[in-house]
mmCIF file of C-alpha atoms and ligand atoms in Angstrom:
data_model
loop_
_atom_site.group_PDB
_atom_site.id
_atom_site.type_symbol
_atom_site.label_atom_id
_atom_site.label_comp_id
_atom_site.label_asym_id
_atom_site.label_seq_id
_atom_site.Cartn_x
_atom_site.Cartn_y
_atom_site.Cartn_z
ATOM 1 C CA MET O 4 26.007 -18.463 6.378
ATOM 2 C CA SER O 5 30.044 -17.196 6.834
ATOM 3 C CA ILE O 6 30.353 -13.629 6.641
ATOM 4 C CA GLN O 7 33.825 -14.536 4.735
ATOM 5 C CA THR O 8 31.484 -15.110 1.283
ATOM 6 C CA LEU O 9 31.179 -11.413 1.621
ATOM 7 C CA PHE O 10 34.625 -10.945 0.849
ATOM 8 C CA SER O 11 34.850 -13.688 -2.216
ATOM 9 C CA PRO O 12 34.968 -12.656 -5.678
ATOM 10 C CA PHE O 13 31.635 -12.821 -7.894
ATOM 11 C CA GLN O 14 31.618 -13.573 -11.517
ATOM 12 C CA TYR O 15 28.378 -13.323 -13.723
ATOM 13 C CA LYS O 16 29.078 -12.886 -17.655
ATOM 14 C CA ASN O 17 31.164 -10.415 -17.887
ATOM 15 C CA LEU O 18 30.944 -8.690 -14.458
ATOM 16 C CA ILE O 19 33.804 -9.428 -12.468
ATOM 17 C CA LEU O 20 34.025 -8.600 -8.686
ATOM 18 C CA LYS O 21 36.490 -8.550 -5.976
ATOM 19 C CA ASN O 22 33.892 -8.844 -3.410
ATOM 20 C CA ARG O 23 30.056 -8.827 -2.539
ATOM 21 C CA PHE O 24 29.749 -5.418 -1.089
ATOM 22 C CA VAL O 25 27.610 -3.680 -3.049
ATOM 23 C CA MET O 26 26.678 -0.054 -2.777
ATOM 24 C CA ALA O 27 22.872 0.974 -2.957
ATOM 25 C CA PRO O 28 21.610 3.666 -5.497
ATOM 26 C CA MET O 29 21.141 6.791 -3.748
ATOM 27 C CA THR O 30 20.004 10.065 -5.052
ATOM 28 C CA ARG O 31 21.718 12.859 -3.920
ATOM 29 C CA ALA O 32 20.940 15.352 -6.463
ATOM 30 C CA PHE O 33 24.293 17.107 -6.555
ATOM 31 C CA SER O 34 24.430 17.243 -10.471
ATOM 32 C CA THR O 35 23.502 20.811 -11.387
ATOM 33 C CA ASP O 36 20.985 21.119 -13.914
ATOM 34 C CA GLY O 37 21.721 17.470 -14.738
ATOM 35 C CA ILE O 38 24.945 17.595 -15.311
ATOM 36 C CA PRO O 39 27.577 15.167 -12.889
ATOM 37 C CA GLY O 40 30.594 17.288 -11.953
ATOM 38 C CA ASP O 41 33.559 16.885 -9.816
ATOM 39 C CA VAL O 42 31.819 16.718 -6.913
ATOM 40 C CA VAL O 43 29.788 13.412 -7.866
ATOM 41 C CA THR O 44 32.890 12.245 -9.629
ATOM 42 C CA GLY O 45 35.038 12.817 -6.063
ATOM 43 C CA TYR O 46 31.625 10.897 -4.019
ATOM 44 C CA TYR O 47 31.979 8.062 -6.132
ATOM 45 C CA GLU O 48 35.919 7.994 -6.299
ATOM 46 C CA ARG O 49 35.989 7.729 -2.543
ATOM 47 C CA ARG O 50 33.535 4.850 -2.708
ATOM 48 C CA ALA O 51 35.942 2.926 -5.006
ATOM 49 C CA ALA O 52 38.903 3.570 -2.716
ATOM 50 C CA GLY O 53 37.162 2.295 0.263
ATOM 51 C CA ASP O 54 36.800 -1.181 -1.932
ATOM 52 C CA VAL O 55 33.076 -1.513 -2.605
ATOM 53 C CA GLY O 56 33.064 -4.453 -5.046
ATOM 54 C CA LEU O 57 30.355 -2.715 -7.030
ATOM 55 C CA ILE O 58 28.685 0.876 -6.853
ATOM 56 C CA LEU O 59 24.908 1.252 -8.006
ATOM 57 C CA THR O 60 24.780 4.812 -8.931
ATOM 58 C CA GLU O 61 22.107 6.979 -8.050
ATOM 59 C CA GLY O 62 19.044 6.846 -10.358
ATOM 60 C CA THR O 63 19.932 8.843 -13.541
ATOM 61 C CA VAL O 64 17.199 9.553 -15.926
ATOM 62 C CA ILE O 65 16.527 8.909 -19.561
ATOM 63 C CA GLU O 66 15.557 11.318 -22.241
ATOM 64 C CA ARG O 67 12.130 12.272 -21.653
ATOM 65 C CA PRO O 68 10.219 15.099 -20.641
ATOM 66 C CA ALA O 69 9.264 14.565 -17.059
ATOM 67 C CA SER O 70 11.792 11.506 -16.310
ATOM 68 C CA LYS O 71 13.166 13.762 -13.284
ATOM 69 C CA ASN O 72 11.365 15.198 -10.150
ATOM 70 C CA LEU O 73 14.488 17.386 -9.085
ATOM 71 C CA LYS O 74 16.570 19.336 -11.517
ATOM 72 C CA ASP O 75 19.776 18.667 -10.062
ATOM 73 C CA ILE O 76 19.512 14.802 -10.478
ATOM 74 C CA PRO O 77 21.908 13.249 -13.068
ATOM 75 C CA ASN O 78 20.766 12.954 -16.589
ATOM 76 C CA PHE O 79 21.780 9.892 -18.414
ATOM 77 C CA TYR O 80 21.588 11.622 -22.127
ATOM 78 C CA GLY O 81 23.485 14.617 -24.148
ATOM 79 C CA ASP O 82 26.798 15.217 -24.248
ATOM 80 C CA GLN O 83 27.873 16.711 -21.390
ATOM 81 C CA ALA O 84 26.096 14.684 -18.766
ATOM 82 C CA LEU O 85 27.474 11.560 -20.142
ATOM 83 C CA ASN O 86 30.679 13.036 -20.672
ATOM 84 C CA GLY O 87 30.267 13.543 -16.289
ATOM 85 C CA TRP O 88 29.568 9.901 -16.146
ATOM 86 C CA LYS O 89 32.466 9.129 -18.344
ATOM 87 C CA ASN O 90 34.809 10.840 -15.843
ATOM 88 C CA ILE O 91 33.030 9.252 -12.587
ATOM 89 C CA LEU O 92 33.650 5.784 -14.378
ATOM 90 C CA ASN O 93 37.342 6.685 -15.134
ATOM 91 C CA ALA O 94 37.859 7.319 -11.629
ATOM 92 C CA VAL O 95 35.959 4.572 -9.943
ATOM 93 C CA HIS O 96 38.152 1.859 -12.608
ATOM 94 C CA ALA O 97 41.178 3.603 -11.256
ATOM 95 C CA LYS O 98 40.416 2.950 -7.966
ATOM 96 C CA GLY O 99 40.025 -0.737 -8.623
ATOM 97 C CA GLY O 100 35.898 -0.381 -8.525
ATOM 98 C CA LYS O 101 33.225 -1.313 -10.695
ATOM 99 C CA ILE O 102 30.263 0.486 -11.200
ATOM 100 C CA ALA O 103 26.787 0.350 -12.819
ATOM 101 C CA PRO O 104 24.431 3.231 -13.527
ATOM 102 C CA GLN O 105 20.867 2.493 -12.115
ATOM 103 C CA ILE O 106 18.688 4.086 -15.272
ATOM 104 C CA TRP O 107 15.477 5.848 -14.219
ATOM 105 C CA HIS O 108 12.164 7.423 -14.790
ATOM 106 C CA VAL O 109 10.250 8.549 -11.823
ATOM 107 C CA GLY O 110 6.584 8.525 -13.298
ATOM 108 C CA TYR O 111 4.053 10.603 -11.845
ATOM 109 C CA THR O 112 5.692 11.699 -8.564
ATOM 110 C CA PRO O 113 5.034 15.198 -8.267
ATOM 111 C CA MET O 114 6.969 17.245 -6.198
ATOM 112 C CA GLN O 115 8.529 20.973 -5.268
ATOM 113 C CA TRP O 116 10.028 21.437 -8.662
ATOM 114 C CA THR O 117 8.427 21.104 -11.762
ATOM 115 C CA PRO O 118 9.929 19.814 -15.158
ATOM 116 C CA PRO O 119 9.548 21.871 -17.936
ATOM 117 C CA ALA O 120 7.037 19.710 -19.363
ATOM 118 C CA ALA O 121 3.842 18.029 -18.267
ATOM 119 C CA PHE O 122 3.997 14.832 -16.328
ATOM 120 C CA GLU O 123 3.381 11.536 -17.946
ATOM 121 C CA SER O 124 0.493 10.171 -16.257
ATOM 122 C CA PRO O 125 0.097 6.276 -16.527
ATOM 123 C CA ASP O 126 -3.420 7.145 -16.923
ATOM 124 C CA THR O 127 -2.773 9.426 -19.715
ATOM 125 C CA MET O 128 0.291 7.988 -21.937
ATOM 126 C CA THR O 129 -0.512 7.382 -25.150
ATOM 127 C CA LEU O 130 0.897 4.437 -27.318
ATOM 128 C CA ALA O 131 3.360 6.836 -28.963
ATOM 129 C CA ASP O 132 4.589 8.166 -25.265
ATOM 130 C CA ILE O 133 4.995 4.257 -24.659
ATOM 131 C CA GLU O 134 7.054 3.567 -27.704
ATOM 132 C CA ASN O 135 9.133 6.841 -27.318
ATOM 133 C CA THR O 136 9.736 6.036 -23.348
ATOM 134 C CA ILE O 137 10.927 2.391 -24.647
ATOM 135 C CA GLN O 138 13.183 3.674 -26.890
ATOM 136 C CA ALA O 139 14.796 6.356 -24.200
ATOM 137 C CA TYR O 140 15.377 3.531 -22.033
ATOM 138 C CA ALA O 141 17.287 1.571 -25.139
ATOM 139 C CA ASP O 142 19.358 4.622 -25.808
ATOM 140 C CA ALA O 143 20.418 4.630 -22.111
ATOM 141 C CA ALA O 144 21.478 1.043 -22.134
ATOM 142 C CA LYS O 145 23.365 1.923 -25.161
ATOM 143 C CA SER O 146 25.138 4.921 -23.718
ATOM 144 C CA ALA O 147 26.124 2.707 -20.355
ATOM 145 C CA LYS O 148 27.408 0.112 -22.767
ATOM 146 C CA GLU O 149 29.668 2.244 -24.747
ATOM 147 C CA LEU O 150 31.143 4.255 -22.221
ATOM 148 C CA GLY O 151 32.220 1.075 -20.457
ATOM 149 C CA PHE O 152 29.972 0.773 -17.812
ATOM 150 C CA ASP O 153 30.321 -2.725 -15.883
ATOM 151 C CA ALA O 154 26.453 -3.264 -16.229
ATOM 152 C CA PHE O 155 23.402 -1.354 -15.346
ATOM 153 C CA GLU O 156 20.184 -1.514 -13.358
ATOM 154 C CA ILE O 157 16.832 -0.735 -14.084
ATOM 155 C CA HIS O 158 14.816 1.145 -11.611
ATOM 156 C CA ALA O 159 11.758 -0.897 -11.584
ATOM 157 C CA ALA O 160 10.805 -0.140 -7.802
ATOM 158 C CA HIS O 161 9.662 2.250 -4.946
ATOM 159 C CA GLY O 162 6.367 3.311 -7.257
ATOM 160 C CA TYR O 163 8.089 5.072 -10.199
ATOM 161 C CA LEU O 164 7.463 4.623 -13.586
ATOM 162 C CA ILE O 165 7.862 0.994 -14.567
ATOM 163 C CA ASP O 166 6.462 0.195 -10.848
ATOM 164 C CA GLN O 167 3.345 2.399 -11.422
ATOM 165 C CA PHE O 168 2.498 -0.126 -14.517
ATOM 166 C CA PHE O 169 3.319 -2.977 -12.216
ATOM 167 C CA TRP O 170 0.738 -1.612 -9.529
ATOM 168 C CA GLU O 171 -3.126 -1.743 -9.627
ATOM 169 C CA GLY O 172 -3.452 0.701 -7.550
ATOM 170 C CA MET O 173 -1.728 3.057 -10.317
ATOM 171 C CA ASN O 174 -2.401 1.246 -13.688
ATOM 172 C CA HIS O 175 -5.714 1.744 -14.532
ATOM 173 C CA ARG O 176 -5.321 1.263 -18.360
ATOM 174 C CA SER O 177 -7.973 -0.517 -20.347
ATOM 175 C CA ASP O 178 -5.398 -1.412 -23.376
ATOM 176 C CA GLU O 179 -2.402 -3.571 -23.475
ATOM 177 C CA PHE O 180 -0.744 -2.184 -21.104
ATOM 178 C CA GLY O 181 -2.979 -2.373 -18.111
ATOM 179 C CA GLY O 182 -5.074 -5.695 -17.049
ATOM 180 C CA LYS O 183 -5.980 -7.564 -14.021
ATOM 181 C CA THR O 184 -3.245 -9.783 -13.360
ATOM 182 C CA ILE O 185 0.639 -8.775 -12.685
ATOM 183 C CA LYS O 186 1.594 -10.383 -15.714
ATOM 184 C CA GLU O 187 -0.409 -8.142 -17.839
ATOM 185 C CA ARG O 188 0.613 -5.050 -15.834
ATOM 186 C CA SER O 189 4.183 -6.398 -16.579
ATOM 187 C CA ARG O 190 3.989 -5.720 -20.339
ATOM 188 C CA PHE O 191 5.501 -2.273 -20.286
ATOM 189 C CA ALA O 192 8.796 -3.593 -18.141
ATOM 190 C CA VAL O 193 8.803 -6.594 -20.314
ATOM 191 C CA GLU O 194 8.859 -4.481 -23.262
ATOM 192 C CA VAL O 195 11.326 -2.104 -21.867
ATOM 193 C CA VAL O 196 13.810 -5.107 -20.852
ATOM 194 C CA LYS O 197 13.682 -6.728 -24.210
ATOM 195 C CA ALA O 198 14.709 -2.984 -25.784
ATOM 196 C CA MET O 199 17.669 -2.720 -23.595
ATOM 197 C CA ARG O 200 18.823 -6.408 -23.919
ATOM 198 C CA LYS O 201 18.634 -5.862 -27.733
ATOM 199 C CA ALA O 202 20.850 -2.420 -27.373
ATOM 200 C CA VAL O 203 23.440 -4.470 -25.439
ATOM 201 C CA GLY O 204 23.865 -7.870 -26.530
ATOM 202 C CA PRO O 205 23.642 -11.081 -25.051
ATOM 203 C CA ASP O 206 26.681 -10.916 -22.301
ATOM 204 C CA PHE O 207 26.520 -7.118 -20.707
ATOM 205 C CA VAL O 208 24.696 -7.844 -17.152
ATOM 206 C CA ILE O 209 21.297 -5.995 -16.697
ATOM 207 C CA ILE O 210 20.259 -5.818 -13.305
ATOM 208 C CA ILE O 211 16.575 -5.105 -12.237
ATOM 209 C CA ARG O 212 15.315 -3.546 -8.574
ATOM 210 C CA LEU O 213 12.163 -4.578 -7.725
ATOM 211 C CA SER O 214 10.110 -4.072 -4.808
ATOM 212 C CA GLN O 215 6.767 -4.588 -3.177
ATOM 213 C CA TRP O 216 6.403 -1.278 -1.268
ATOM 214 C CA LYS O 217 6.338 2.055 -2.707
ATOM 215 C CA GLN O 218 6.655 5.579 -1.559
ATOM 216 C CA GLN O 219 2.990 6.066 -2.333
ATOM 217 C CA ASP O 220 2.018 2.885 0.122
ATOM 218 C CA TYR O 221 4.313 1.320 2.285
ATOM 219 C CA THR O 222 1.972 -1.717 2.644
ATOM 220 C CA ALA O 223 1.689 -2.197 -1.263
ATOM 221 C CA ARG O 224 2.434 -5.758 -2.364
ATOM 222 C CA LEU O 225 2.516 -6.732 -6.254
ATOM 223 C CA ALA O 226 2.719 -10.413 -4.959
ATOM 224 C CA PRO O 227 0.245 -11.640 -2.342
ATOM 225 C CA THR O 228 1.592 -14.935 -3.019
ATOM 226 C CA PRO O 229 4.766 -16.837 -4.258
ATOM 227 C CA LYS O 230 2.410 -17.923 -7.103
ATOM 228 C CA VAL O 231 1.893 -14.661 -7.908
ATOM 229 C CA MET O 232 5.535 -13.440 -7.626
ATOM 230 C CA GLU O 233 6.487 -16.078 -9.691
ATOM 231 C CA ASP O 234 4.390 -14.715 -12.968
ATOM 232 C CA TRP O 235 5.496 -11.453 -11.956
ATOM 233 C CA ILE O 236 9.352 -12.567 -12.075
ATOM 234 C CA LEU O 237 9.910 -14.858 -14.617
ATOM 235 C CA PRO O 238 8.548 -13.200 -17.801
ATOM 236 C CA LEU O 239 11.464 -10.467 -16.810
ATOM 237 C CA VAL O 240 14.174 -13.667 -16.934
ATOM 238 C CA ASP O 241 12.805 -14.746 -20.295
ATOM 239 C CA ALA O 242 13.179 -10.965 -21.537
ATOM 240 C CA GLY O 243 16.643 -10.559 -20.527
ATOM 241 C CA ILE O 244 17.177 -9.704 -16.919
ATOM 242 C CA ASP O 245 20.329 -11.221 -15.370
ATOM 243 C CA ILE O 246 20.128 -10.253 -11.623
ATOM 244 C CA PHE O 247 17.229 -8.999 -9.602
ATOM 245 C CA HIS O 248 17.887 -6.702 -6.698
ATOM 246 C CA GLY O 249 14.835 -6.807 -4.214
ATOM 247 C CA SER O 250 14.114 -3.743 -2.275
ATOM 248 C CA GLN O 251 13.044 -5.107 1.042
ATOM 249 C CA ARG O 252 12.898 -2.047 3.572
ATOM 250 C CA ARG O 253 12.473 -5.039 6.470
ATOM 251 C CA TYR O 254 14.701 -7.362 5.300
ATOM 252 C CA TRP O 255 13.992 -9.329 8.569
ATOM 253 C CA GLU O 256 10.681 -9.638 7.780
ATOM 254 C CA PRO O 257 9.430 -13.040 6.089
ATOM 255 C CA GLU O 258 7.635 -12.356 2.624
ATOM 256 C CA PHE O 259 4.949 -14.911 2.912
ATOM 257 C CA GLU O 260 2.845 -16.862 5.905
ATOM 258 C CA GLY O 261 4.576 -20.156 6.266
ATOM 259 C CA SER O 262 8.222 -19.833 5.315
ATOM 260 C CA ASP O 263 11.429 -18.172 6.519
ATOM 261 C CA LEU O 264 12.208 -16.716 3.553
ATOM 262 C CA ASN O 265 12.284 -12.549 2.997
ATOM 263 C CA PHE O 266 11.916 -11.082 -0.457
ATOM 264 C CA ALA O 267 15.393 -11.525 -1.759
ATOM 265 C CA GLY O 268 15.183 -15.185 -0.408
ATOM 266 C CA TRP O 269 12.216 -15.732 -2.658
ATOM 267 C CA LEU O 270 13.551 -14.300 -5.501
ATOM 268 C CA LYS O 271 16.730 -16.272 -5.233
ATOM 269 C CA ARG O 272 14.393 -19.476 -5.029
ATOM 270 C CA PHE O 273 12.615 -18.950 -8.351
ATOM 271 C CA LEU O 274 15.945 -18.421 -10.273
ATOM 272 C CA ALA O 275 17.670 -21.359 -9.043
ATOM 273 C CA ASN O 276 14.677 -23.341 -9.700
ATOM 274 C CA ARG O 277 15.098 -22.035 -13.395
ATOM 275 C CA GLN O 278 18.866 -22.774 -13.851
HETATM 276 C C1 FMN P 4 19.189 9.472 0.360
HETATM 277 C C2 FMN P 4 18.482 8.352 -0.278
HETATM 278 C C3 FMN P 4 18.662 8.433 -1.803
HETATM 279 C C4 FMN P 4 17.837 7.103 -2.043
HETATM 280 N N1 FMN P 4 18.017 6.834 -3.777
HETATM 281 C C5 FMN P 4 17.743 5.996 -4.261
HETATM 282 C C6 FMN P 4 17.825 5.801 -5.656
HETATM 283 O O1 FMN P 4 17.850 6.600 -6.543
HETATM 284 N N2 FMN P 4 17.283 4.537 -6.470
HETATM 285 C C7 FMN P 4 16.643 3.333 -5.229
HETATM 286 O O2 FMN P 4 16.709 2.390 -5.873
HETATM 287 N N3 FMN P 4 17.016 3.661 -4.440
HETATM 288 C C8 FMN P 4 17.177 4.783 -3.501
HETATM 289 N N4 FMN P 4 17.065 4.788 -2.176
HETATM 290 C C9 FMN P 4 16.766 3.590 -1.638
HETATM 291 C C10 FMN P 4 18.162 2.822 -0.821
HETATM 292 O O3 FMN P 4 18.919 2.356 -2.200
HETATM 293 C C11 FMN P 4 17.508 1.436 -0.060
HETATM 294 O O4 FMN P 4 16.352 1.209 -0.735
HETATM 295 C C12 FMN P 4 17.430 1.600 1.369
HETATM 296 O O5 FMN P 4 18.464 2.452 2.060
HETATM 297 C C13 FMN P 4 16.424 0.523 1.863
HETATM 298 O O6 FMN P 4 17.266 -0.574 1.846
HETATM 299 P P1 FMN P 4 16.355 -2.210 0.862
HETATM 300 O O7 FMN P 4 15.327 -1.294 -0.245
HETATM 301 O O8 FMN P 4 17.517 -2.955 0.160
HETATM 302 O O9 FMN P 4 15.723 -2.556 1.833
HETATM 303 C C14 FMN P 4 17.372 6.010 -1.370
HETATM 304 C C15 FMN P 4 17.594 5.967 0.008
HETATM 305 C C16 FMN P 4 18.390 7.237 0.916
HETATM 306 C C17 FMN P 4 18.434 7.173 2.094
#
């Protein structure tokens, strides 16, 4: 493949990019008490000035009591935080860039900072907790569109809340949000995607970030075979995902025996078969 491809424009629905360089989402925890200020604006503005085609922001959290595990991770709710995001968006657009917030809930990931409310554990989230969390994701989607973002990404990778539902290592539920198969354990993600899609309508681009690996276990694999991977991916397409962002850690390693394709390569294959 020619490197020139990276410099060619990209369009999907309303998302039009001048090139194919995408900045990976990276938590910086520069937003004092969750409010992204001038330091954060300058940080993203400089990346846009450097001509990156699309900026995926650091994870920014939905309105739930324990959606973050560091106090200076930016919120994606409340007037003050959303005004901060609007300033960032304006600064990036003024430099000719495009930007999508990465919408996040960390789930059960104890760290050095304890949030004001108890952590939500996948073992103990009630059905009401689940319903309220899905609603909080939908509210974030609505805000992303209303503020004028170019797309948003759902963080469903790396062992955080959505991934904790996917993963049999953490999802021990016996109700309709648990189960032996990846299809059953994907129910939470599917409901989140459907609610977010409903909040923004058909044309707004929704990206999802997925990974086999978890922060809790780098060797974990949700999909041991291509068939299981297909069972994981296709329901998410049906629920409303436009773009899959495969997080691989070791992109040079084949995902399954018998093929050179890596995780992103397999995603591309399943989606090509779909069209
Ligand atoms: C400081 C730092 C913060 C990160 N924060 C996030 C984050 O908020 N969301 C996310 O999805 N990934 C985050 N990552 C992971 C990177 O986006 C990326 O996954 C990693 O550099 C490897 O790339 P790959 O997953 O495509 O292989 C972070 C990485 C670093 C180094």
